[in-house]
Short mmCIF file of N, CA and C in Angstrom, two decimals:
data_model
loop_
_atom_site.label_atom_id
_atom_site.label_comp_id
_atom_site.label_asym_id
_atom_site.label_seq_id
_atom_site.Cartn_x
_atom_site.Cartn_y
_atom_site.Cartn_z
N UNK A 1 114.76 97.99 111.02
CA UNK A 1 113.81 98.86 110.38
C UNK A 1 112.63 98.02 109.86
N UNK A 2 111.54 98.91 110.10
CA UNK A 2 110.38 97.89 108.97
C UNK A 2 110.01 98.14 108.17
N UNK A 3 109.74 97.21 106.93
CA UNK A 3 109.42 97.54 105.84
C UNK A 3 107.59 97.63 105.53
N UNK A 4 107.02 98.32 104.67
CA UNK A 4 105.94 98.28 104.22
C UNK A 4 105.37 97.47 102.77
N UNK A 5 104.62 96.82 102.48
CA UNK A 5 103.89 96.39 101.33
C UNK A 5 102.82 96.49 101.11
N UNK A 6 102.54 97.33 99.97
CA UNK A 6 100.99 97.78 99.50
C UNK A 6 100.55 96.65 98.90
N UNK A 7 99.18 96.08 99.50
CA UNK A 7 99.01 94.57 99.24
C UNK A 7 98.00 94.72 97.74
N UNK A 8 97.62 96.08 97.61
CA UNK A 8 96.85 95.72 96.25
C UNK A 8 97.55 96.07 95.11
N UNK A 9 98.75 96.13 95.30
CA UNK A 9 99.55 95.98 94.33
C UNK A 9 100.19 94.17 93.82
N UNK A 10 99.65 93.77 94.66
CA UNK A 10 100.10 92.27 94.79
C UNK A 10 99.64 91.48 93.80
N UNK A 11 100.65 90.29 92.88
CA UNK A 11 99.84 90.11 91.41
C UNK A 11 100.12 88.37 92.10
N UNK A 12 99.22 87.20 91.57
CA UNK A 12 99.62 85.94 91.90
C UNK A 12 101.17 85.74 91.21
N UNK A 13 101.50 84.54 91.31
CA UNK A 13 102.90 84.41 90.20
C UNK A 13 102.75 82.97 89.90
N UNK A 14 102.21 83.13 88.64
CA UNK A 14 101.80 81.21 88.11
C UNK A 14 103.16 81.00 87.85
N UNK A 15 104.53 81.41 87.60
CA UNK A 15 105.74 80.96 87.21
C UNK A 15 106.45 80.32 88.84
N UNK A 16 105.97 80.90 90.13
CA UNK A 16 106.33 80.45 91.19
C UNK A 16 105.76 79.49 91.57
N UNK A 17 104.24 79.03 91.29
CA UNK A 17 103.58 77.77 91.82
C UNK A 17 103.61 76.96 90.97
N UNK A 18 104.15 77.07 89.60
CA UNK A 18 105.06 75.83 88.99
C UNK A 18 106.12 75.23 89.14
N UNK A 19 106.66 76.26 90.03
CA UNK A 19 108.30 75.99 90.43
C UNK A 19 108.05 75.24 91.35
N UNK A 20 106.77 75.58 92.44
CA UNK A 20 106.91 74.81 94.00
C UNK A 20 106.21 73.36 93.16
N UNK A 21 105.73 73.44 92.30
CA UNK A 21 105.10 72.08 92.08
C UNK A 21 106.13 71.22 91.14
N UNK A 22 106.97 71.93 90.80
CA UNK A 22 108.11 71.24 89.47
C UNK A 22 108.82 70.46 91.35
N UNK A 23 109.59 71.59 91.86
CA UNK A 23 109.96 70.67 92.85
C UNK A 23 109.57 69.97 94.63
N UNK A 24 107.88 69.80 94.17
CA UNK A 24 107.88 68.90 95.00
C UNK A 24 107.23 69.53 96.37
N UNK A 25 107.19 70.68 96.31
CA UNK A 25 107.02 71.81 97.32
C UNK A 25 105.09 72.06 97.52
N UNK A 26 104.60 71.48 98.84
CA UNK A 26 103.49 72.10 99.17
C UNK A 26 103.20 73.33 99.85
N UNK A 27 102.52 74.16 99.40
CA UNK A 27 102.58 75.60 100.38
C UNK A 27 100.73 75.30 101.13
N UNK A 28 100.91 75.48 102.18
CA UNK A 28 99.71 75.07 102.76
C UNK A 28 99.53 76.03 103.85
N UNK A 29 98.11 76.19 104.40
CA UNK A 29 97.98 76.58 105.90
C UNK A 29 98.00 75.14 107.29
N UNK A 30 98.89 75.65 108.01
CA UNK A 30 99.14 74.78 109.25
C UNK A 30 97.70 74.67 109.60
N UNK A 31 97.58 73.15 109.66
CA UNK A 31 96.61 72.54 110.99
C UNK A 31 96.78 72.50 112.44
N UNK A 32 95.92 72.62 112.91
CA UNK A 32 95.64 72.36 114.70
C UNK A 32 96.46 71.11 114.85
N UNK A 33 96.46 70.25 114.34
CA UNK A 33 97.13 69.36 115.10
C UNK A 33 98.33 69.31 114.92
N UNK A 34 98.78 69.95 114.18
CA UNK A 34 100.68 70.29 113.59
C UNK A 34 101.29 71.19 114.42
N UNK A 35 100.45 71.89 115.47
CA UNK A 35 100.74 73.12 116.27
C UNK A 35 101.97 72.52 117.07
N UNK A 36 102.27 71.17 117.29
CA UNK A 36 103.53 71.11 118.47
C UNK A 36 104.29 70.80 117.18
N UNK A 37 104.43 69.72 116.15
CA UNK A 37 105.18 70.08 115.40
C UNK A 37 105.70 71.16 114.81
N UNK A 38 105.07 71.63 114.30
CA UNK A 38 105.41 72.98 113.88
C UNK A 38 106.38 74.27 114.82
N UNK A 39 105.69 74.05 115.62
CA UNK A 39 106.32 74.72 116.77
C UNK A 39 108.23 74.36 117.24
N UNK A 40 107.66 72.86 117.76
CA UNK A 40 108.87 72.35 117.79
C UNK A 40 110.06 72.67 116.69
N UNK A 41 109.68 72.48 115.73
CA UNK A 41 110.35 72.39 114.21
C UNK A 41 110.75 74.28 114.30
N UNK A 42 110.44 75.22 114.58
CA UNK A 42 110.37 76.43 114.31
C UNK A 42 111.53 76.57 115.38
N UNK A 43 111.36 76.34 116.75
CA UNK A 43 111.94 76.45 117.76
C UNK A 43 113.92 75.73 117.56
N UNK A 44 113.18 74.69 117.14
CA UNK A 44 114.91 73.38 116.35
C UNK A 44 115.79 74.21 115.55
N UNK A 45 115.28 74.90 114.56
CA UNK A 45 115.36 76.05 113.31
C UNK A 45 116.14 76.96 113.38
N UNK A 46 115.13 77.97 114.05
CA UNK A 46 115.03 79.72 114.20
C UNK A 46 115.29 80.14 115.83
N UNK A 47 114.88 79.24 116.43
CA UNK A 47 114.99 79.87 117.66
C UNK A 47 113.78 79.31 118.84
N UNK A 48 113.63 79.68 120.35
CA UNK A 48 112.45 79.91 121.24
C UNK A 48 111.64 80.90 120.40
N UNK A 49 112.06 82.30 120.36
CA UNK A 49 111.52 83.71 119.81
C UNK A 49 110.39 83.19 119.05
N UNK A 50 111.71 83.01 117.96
CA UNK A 50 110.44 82.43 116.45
C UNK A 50 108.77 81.95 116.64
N UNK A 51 109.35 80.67 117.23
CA UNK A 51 108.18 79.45 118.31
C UNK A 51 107.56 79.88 118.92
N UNK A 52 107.62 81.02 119.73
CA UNK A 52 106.62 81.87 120.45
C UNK A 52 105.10 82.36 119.78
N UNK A 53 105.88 83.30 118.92
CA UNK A 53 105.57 83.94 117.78
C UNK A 53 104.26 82.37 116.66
N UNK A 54 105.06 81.89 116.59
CA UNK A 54 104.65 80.70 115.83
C UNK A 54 103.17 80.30 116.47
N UNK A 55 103.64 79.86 117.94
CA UNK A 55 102.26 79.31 118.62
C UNK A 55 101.54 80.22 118.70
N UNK A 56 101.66 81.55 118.97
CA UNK A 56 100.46 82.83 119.13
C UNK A 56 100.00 82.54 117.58
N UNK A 57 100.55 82.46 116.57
CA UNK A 57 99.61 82.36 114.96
C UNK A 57 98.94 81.21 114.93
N UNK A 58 99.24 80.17 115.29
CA UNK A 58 98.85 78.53 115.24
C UNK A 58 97.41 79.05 116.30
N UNK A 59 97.09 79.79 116.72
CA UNK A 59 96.70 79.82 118.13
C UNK A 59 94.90 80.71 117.26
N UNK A 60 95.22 81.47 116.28
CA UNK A 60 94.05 82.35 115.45
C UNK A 60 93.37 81.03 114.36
N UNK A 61 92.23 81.88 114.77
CA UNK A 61 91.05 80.98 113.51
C UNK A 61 90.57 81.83 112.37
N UNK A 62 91.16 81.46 111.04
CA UNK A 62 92.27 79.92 111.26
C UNK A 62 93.50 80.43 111.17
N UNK A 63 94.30 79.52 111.73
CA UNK A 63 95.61 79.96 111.79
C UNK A 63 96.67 80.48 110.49
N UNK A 64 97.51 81.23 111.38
CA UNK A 64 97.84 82.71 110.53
C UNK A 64 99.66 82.04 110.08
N UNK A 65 99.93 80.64 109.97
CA UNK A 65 101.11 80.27 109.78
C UNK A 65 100.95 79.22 108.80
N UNK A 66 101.73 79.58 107.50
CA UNK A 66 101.84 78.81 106.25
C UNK A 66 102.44 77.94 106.44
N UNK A 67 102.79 76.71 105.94
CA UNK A 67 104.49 76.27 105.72
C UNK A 67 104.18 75.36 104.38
N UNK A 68 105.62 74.57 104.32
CA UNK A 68 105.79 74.54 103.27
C UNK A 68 106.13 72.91 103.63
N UNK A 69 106.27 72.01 102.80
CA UNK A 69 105.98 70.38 102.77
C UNK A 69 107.32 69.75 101.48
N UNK A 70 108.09 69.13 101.58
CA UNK A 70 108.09 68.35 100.59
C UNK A 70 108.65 67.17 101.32
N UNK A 71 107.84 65.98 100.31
CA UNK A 71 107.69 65.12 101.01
C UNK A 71 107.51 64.65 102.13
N UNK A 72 106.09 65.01 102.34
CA UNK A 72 106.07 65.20 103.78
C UNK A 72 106.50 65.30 104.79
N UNK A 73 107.56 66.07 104.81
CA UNK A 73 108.66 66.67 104.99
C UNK A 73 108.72 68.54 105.70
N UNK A 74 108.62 68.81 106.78
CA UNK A 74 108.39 70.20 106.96
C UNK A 74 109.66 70.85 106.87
N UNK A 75 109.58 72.18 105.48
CA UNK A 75 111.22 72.69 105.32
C UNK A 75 110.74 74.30 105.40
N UNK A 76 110.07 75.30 105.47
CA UNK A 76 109.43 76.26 105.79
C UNK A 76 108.14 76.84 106.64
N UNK A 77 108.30 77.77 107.02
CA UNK A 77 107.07 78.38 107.19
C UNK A 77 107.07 79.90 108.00
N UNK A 78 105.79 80.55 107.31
CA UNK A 78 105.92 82.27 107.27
C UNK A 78 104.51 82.52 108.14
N UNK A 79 104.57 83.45 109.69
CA UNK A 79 103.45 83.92 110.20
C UNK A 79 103.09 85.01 109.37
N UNK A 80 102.14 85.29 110.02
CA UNK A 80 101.58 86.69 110.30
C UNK A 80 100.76 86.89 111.49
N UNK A 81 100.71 88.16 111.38
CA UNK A 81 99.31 88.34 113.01
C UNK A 81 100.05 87.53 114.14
N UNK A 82 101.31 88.01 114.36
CA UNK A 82 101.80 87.19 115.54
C UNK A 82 102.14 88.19 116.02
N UNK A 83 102.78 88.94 115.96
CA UNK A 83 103.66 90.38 116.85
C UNK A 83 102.55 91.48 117.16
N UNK A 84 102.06 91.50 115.72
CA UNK A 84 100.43 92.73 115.90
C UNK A 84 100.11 92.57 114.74
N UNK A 85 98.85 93.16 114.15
CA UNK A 85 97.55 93.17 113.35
C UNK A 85 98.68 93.44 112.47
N UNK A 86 98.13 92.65 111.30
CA UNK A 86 99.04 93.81 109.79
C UNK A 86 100.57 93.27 109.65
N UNK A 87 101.03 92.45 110.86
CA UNK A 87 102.46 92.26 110.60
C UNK A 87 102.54 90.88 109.73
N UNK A 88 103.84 91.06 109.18
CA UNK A 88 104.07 89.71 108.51
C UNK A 88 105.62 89.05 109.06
N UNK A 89 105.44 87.93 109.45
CA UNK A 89 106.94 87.63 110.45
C UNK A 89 106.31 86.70 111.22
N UNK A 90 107.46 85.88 111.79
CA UNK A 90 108.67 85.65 111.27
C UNK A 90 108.48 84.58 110.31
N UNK A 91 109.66 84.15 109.22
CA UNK A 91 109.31 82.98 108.92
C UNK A 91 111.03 82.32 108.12
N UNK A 92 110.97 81.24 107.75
CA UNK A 92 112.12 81.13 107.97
C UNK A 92 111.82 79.34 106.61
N UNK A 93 112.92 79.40 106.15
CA UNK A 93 113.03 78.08 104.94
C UNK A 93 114.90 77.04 105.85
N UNK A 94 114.58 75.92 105.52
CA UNK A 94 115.66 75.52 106.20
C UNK A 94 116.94 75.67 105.17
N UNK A 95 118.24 75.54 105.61
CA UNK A 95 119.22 75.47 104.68
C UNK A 95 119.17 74.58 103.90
N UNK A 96 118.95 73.43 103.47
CA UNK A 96 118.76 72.41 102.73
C UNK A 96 117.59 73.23 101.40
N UNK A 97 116.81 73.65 101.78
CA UNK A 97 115.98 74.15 100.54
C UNK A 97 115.83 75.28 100.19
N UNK A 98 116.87 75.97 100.75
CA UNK A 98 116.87 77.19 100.21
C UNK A 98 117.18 77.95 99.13
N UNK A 99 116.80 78.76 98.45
CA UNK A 99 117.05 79.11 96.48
C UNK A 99 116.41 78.37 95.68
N UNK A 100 115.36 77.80 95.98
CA UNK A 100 113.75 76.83 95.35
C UNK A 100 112.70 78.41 95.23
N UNK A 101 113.11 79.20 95.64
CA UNK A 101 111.71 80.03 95.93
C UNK A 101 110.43 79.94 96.45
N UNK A 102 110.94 79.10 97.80
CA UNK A 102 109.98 78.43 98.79
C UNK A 102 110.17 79.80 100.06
N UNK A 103 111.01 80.65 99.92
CA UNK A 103 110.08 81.82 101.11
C UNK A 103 109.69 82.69 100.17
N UNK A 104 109.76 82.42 99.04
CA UNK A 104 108.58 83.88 98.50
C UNK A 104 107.62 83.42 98.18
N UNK A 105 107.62 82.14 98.01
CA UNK A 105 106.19 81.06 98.45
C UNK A 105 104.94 81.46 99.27
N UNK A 106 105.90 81.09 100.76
CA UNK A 106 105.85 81.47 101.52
C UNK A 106 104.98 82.71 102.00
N UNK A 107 106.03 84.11 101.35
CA UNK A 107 105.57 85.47 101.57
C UNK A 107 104.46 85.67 101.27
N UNK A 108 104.27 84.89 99.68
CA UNK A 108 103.18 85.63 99.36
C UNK A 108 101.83 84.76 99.59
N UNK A 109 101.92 83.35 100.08
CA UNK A 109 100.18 83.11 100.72
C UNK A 109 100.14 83.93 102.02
N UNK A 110 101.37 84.27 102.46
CA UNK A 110 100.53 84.91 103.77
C UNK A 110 99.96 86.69 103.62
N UNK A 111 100.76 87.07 102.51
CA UNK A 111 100.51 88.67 102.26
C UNK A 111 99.00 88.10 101.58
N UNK A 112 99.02 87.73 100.71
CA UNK A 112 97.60 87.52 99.94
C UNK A 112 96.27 86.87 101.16
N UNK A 113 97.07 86.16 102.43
CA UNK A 113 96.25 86.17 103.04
C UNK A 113 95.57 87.43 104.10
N UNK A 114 96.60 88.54 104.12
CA UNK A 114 96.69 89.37 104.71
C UNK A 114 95.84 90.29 103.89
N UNK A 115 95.57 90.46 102.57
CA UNK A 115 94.69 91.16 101.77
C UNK A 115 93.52 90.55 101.69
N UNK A 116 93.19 89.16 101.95
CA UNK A 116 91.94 88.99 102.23
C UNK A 116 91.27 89.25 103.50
N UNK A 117 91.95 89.33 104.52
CA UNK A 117 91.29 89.86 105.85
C UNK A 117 91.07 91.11 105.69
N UNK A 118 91.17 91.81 104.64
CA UNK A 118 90.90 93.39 104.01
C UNK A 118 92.02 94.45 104.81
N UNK A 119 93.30 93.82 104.73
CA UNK A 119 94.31 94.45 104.93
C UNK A 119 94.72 95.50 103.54
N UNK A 120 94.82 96.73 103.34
CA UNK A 120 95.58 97.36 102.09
C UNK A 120 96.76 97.44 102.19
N UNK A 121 97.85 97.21 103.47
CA UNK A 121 98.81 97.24 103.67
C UNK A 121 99.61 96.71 104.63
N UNK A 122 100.93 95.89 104.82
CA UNK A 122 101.52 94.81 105.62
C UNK A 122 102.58 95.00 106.02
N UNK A 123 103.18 95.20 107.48
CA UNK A 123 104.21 95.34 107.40
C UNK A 123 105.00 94.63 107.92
N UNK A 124 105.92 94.57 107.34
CA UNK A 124 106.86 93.44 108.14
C UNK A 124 108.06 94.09 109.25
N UNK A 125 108.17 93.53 109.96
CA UNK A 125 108.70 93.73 111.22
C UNK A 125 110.24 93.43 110.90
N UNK A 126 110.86 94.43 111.77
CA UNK A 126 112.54 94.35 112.01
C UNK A 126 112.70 93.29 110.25
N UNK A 127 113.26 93.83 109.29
CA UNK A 127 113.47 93.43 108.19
C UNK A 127 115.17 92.97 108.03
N UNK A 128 115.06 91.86 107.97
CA UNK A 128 116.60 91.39 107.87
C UNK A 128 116.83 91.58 106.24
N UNK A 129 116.74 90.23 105.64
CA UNK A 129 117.00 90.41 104.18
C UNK A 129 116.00 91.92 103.21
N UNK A 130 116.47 93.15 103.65
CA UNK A 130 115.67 93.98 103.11
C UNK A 130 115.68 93.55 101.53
N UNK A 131 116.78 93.43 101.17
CA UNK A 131 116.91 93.50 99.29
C UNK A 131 115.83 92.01 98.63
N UNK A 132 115.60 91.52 99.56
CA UNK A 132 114.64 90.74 99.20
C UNK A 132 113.37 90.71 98.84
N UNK A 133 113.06 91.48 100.26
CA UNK A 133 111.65 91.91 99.62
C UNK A 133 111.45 93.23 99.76
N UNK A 134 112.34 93.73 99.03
CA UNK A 134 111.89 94.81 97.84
C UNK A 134 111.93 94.42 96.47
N UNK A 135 112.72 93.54 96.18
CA UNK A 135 112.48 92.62 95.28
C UNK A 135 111.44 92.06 94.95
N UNK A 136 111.19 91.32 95.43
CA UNK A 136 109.72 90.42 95.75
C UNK A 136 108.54 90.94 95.85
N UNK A 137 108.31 92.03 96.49
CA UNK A 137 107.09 92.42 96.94
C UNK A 137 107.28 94.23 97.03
N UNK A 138 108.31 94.19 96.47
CA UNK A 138 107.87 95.95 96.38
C UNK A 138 107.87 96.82 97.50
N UNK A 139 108.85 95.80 99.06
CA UNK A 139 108.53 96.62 99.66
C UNK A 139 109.43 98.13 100.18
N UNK A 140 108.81 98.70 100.80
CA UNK A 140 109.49 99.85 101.01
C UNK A 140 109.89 100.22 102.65
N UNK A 141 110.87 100.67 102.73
CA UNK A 141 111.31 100.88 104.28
C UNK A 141 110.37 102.22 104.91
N UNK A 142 110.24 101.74 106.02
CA UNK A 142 109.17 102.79 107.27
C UNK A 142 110.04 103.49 107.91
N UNK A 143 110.05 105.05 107.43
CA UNK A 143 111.26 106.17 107.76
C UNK A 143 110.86 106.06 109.67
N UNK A 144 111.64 106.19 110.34
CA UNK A 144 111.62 106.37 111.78
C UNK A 144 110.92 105.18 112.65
N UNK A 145 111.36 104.02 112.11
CA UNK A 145 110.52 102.45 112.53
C UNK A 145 111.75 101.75 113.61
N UNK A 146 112.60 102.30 113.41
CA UNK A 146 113.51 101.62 114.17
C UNK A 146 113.67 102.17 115.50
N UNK A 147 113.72 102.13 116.60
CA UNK A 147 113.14 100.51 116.69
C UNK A 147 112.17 100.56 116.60
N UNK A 148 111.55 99.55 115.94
CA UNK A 148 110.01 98.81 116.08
C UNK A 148 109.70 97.94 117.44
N UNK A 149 108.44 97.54 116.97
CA UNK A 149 108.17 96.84 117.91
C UNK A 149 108.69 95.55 118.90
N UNK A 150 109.49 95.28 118.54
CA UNK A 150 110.53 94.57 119.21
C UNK A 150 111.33 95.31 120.43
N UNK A 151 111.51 96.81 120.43
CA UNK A 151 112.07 97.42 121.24
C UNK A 151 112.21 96.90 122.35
N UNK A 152 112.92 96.49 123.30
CA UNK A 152 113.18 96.28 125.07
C UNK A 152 112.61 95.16 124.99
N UNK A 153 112.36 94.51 123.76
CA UNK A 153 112.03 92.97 124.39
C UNK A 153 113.35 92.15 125.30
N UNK A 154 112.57 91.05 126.20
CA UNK A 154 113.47 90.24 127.02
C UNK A 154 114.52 89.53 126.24
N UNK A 155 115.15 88.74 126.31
CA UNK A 155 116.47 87.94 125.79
C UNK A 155 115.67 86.62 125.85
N UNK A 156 115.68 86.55 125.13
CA UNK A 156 115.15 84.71 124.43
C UNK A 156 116.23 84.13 124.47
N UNK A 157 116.52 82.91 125.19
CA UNK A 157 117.22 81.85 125.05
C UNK A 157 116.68 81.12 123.77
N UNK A 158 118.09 80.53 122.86
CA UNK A 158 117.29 79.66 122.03
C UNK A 158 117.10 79.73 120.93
#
């Protein structure tokens, strides 16, 4: 199912970018030249799928894929504008850093980036952890979304 988020409801959270900075955590937009890293690293991770997805965002000016750094160190990162206009997906934190609050990090430079391209609303695609972000971001499930856009896709190895 997919979920929806009304992006002007969206508030910053100075208690979360103290946290990423208490531990160590950069939230950044991916560079051009990180595109095979990144990729690679997404692909090692999450999957081919993911990586697909990944390089089509790495691929927009400027690119539409966050991640996240510590010690120079790549342990996250969240698209958007990879599946279609308005979507937010996929994105993914490794097991090692996970429960830092580095994917709602994450979520929210790319939703806030998604409200500056004068988006009012974001949706995220095939929603796994729903209780999350409805948590997080308020979002709400899209009655008759299933399937979404993913429907009859091919089988990704990977």
């Amino acid at each position: 199912m997919d979920y929806l988020v009304n992006l002007s409801r969206l508030d910053p959270d100075p208690a979360l970018d103290a946290r990423m900075a208490q531990a160590g955590v950069t939230i950044r937009r991916a560079l051009a030249p990180e595109a095979r890293l990144v990729t690679d690293w997404v692909a090692d991770m999450f999957g081919n799928g993911w990586a697909s997805e990944t390089a089509v965002a790495l691929t927009r000016q400027p690119p539409t894929v966050f991640i996240a750094t510590r010690e120079r160190r790549l342990v996250g990162f969240a698209c958007h504008e990879a599946i279609a206009r308005g979507f937010f997906g996929p994105t993914g934190v490794e097991a090692d850093a996970r429960g830092l609050g580095i994917g709602h990090a994450l979520l929210l430079a790319s939703l806030f980036d998604l409200k500056a391209m004068g988006y009012g609303y974001a949706i995220i695609g095939d929603v796994g952890p729903s209780a999350f972000y409805e948590k997080t971001v308020n979002a709400m499930p899209i009655p008759d979304s299933a399937p979404g856009i993913y429907a009859g896709i091919l089988p990704v190895q990977g």
